[in-house]
C-alpha cells in the first residue's frame, strides 16, 4: 500500500478532492482507506507534475489491437507464429513482448475443450428431448442405469494443440475442437446409477450387435441385480450402431427392459462421461507397462468410485437439461 500505483482511481479522486479542501494527510488517508505515505507520494507527484516512470512502450494502441485481432482470428497458433504475423504487419517487438501483451489482454494458453460436432437436425432433437425431460424428478432419474464405452490407453500421450483464449471462453466455438466418434481403439464398457457402479467389461474386439448383446447378458444384467435388485429400472445407451440394431432392440423386449430414448451425439447429457473423467484423472500419474497392468489399474480405480459420487452426478441431470434448453440444443459445458 506504500506505492501510488496501488491506489485506485476512486482513491486518487478522494485524495485530490480532500487535499483541495485543505484536509490533513492523516484525515485523507483515513477517508481514502490507504496509508498516509501513499497519500503523501500521490500529492507530491501531482504537485511536481511527474509522469509515470518506466520505459516507454514500444507498441501503440493500434499495434495492440492488431495483435488481439491476430490471436482472436486464429487462437490455435503458437506464440512464434503469432509473433511472426504481428511483426510482418510492421510492428517492432520481441517475442517476449508479444507473449506479455497477450497475457495482459487476458489470453491464456489452454488445452481446448472437445465437443461433438452437431448439425442443425441433431441440435433440434436435443432441444426437443430436453424439453420433454425437463420436469423429471431426481427420483425418476435414479431409476435410470447409464452406460457407455470409453477408451483407455497405456500412455495418455499428447493432448493435441493448445488454444489461446480468455477467461470464460472455454465454451466459445472458436476455442474448441470438434471430435469424431468411434476412433479405432480398445474400449471399456461400464454402467452406473445413483446407487453406484456396476462391473466393467473390457472389449477386446470390434463391438457389433452380437458382441454388445453378450455384454448386456453377462455384465449389464448382473449390474442391474447389484444396483436395483428386484426394482424396475430404465436402461440408457447412446445411438451407436450396435446399440440401435434391430436384434439389440429385440433383446431388450425379450428381457422386458425399457430403454430410454436418447439424442445423438450427446455425451454432455450422460453423467457416466464425468465418471470416466474422474477415473482418468486419478490414473494420470499411473504408467502401466502393458495391457494387463492397465486393466488392473482401471479396475482398481473404478472400484474406488463411491455411491455418493454417483448420486451427485445423477442429481446434475436437471441442470444438464436446463443448460441444453438455454443453449438451444448446442453442446454444453458438461
PDB file of C-alpha atoms in Angstrom, residues 12 76 113 146 200 255:
ATOM      1  CA  UNK A  12      -6.917   9.159  -6.139  1.00  0.00           C
ATOM      2  CA  UNK A  76      -4.660 -22.178 -32.271  1.00  0.00           C
ATOM      3  CA  UNK A 113     -12.380 -28.405 -24.869  1.00  0.00           C
ATOM      4  CA  UNK A 146     -26.500 -45.008 -17.515  1.00  0.00           C
ATOM      5  CA  UNK A 200     -16.583 -53.320 -16.074  1.00  0.00           C
ATOM      6  CA  UNK A 255     -35.919 -59.336 -21.355  1.00  0.00           C
TER       7      UNK A 255
END
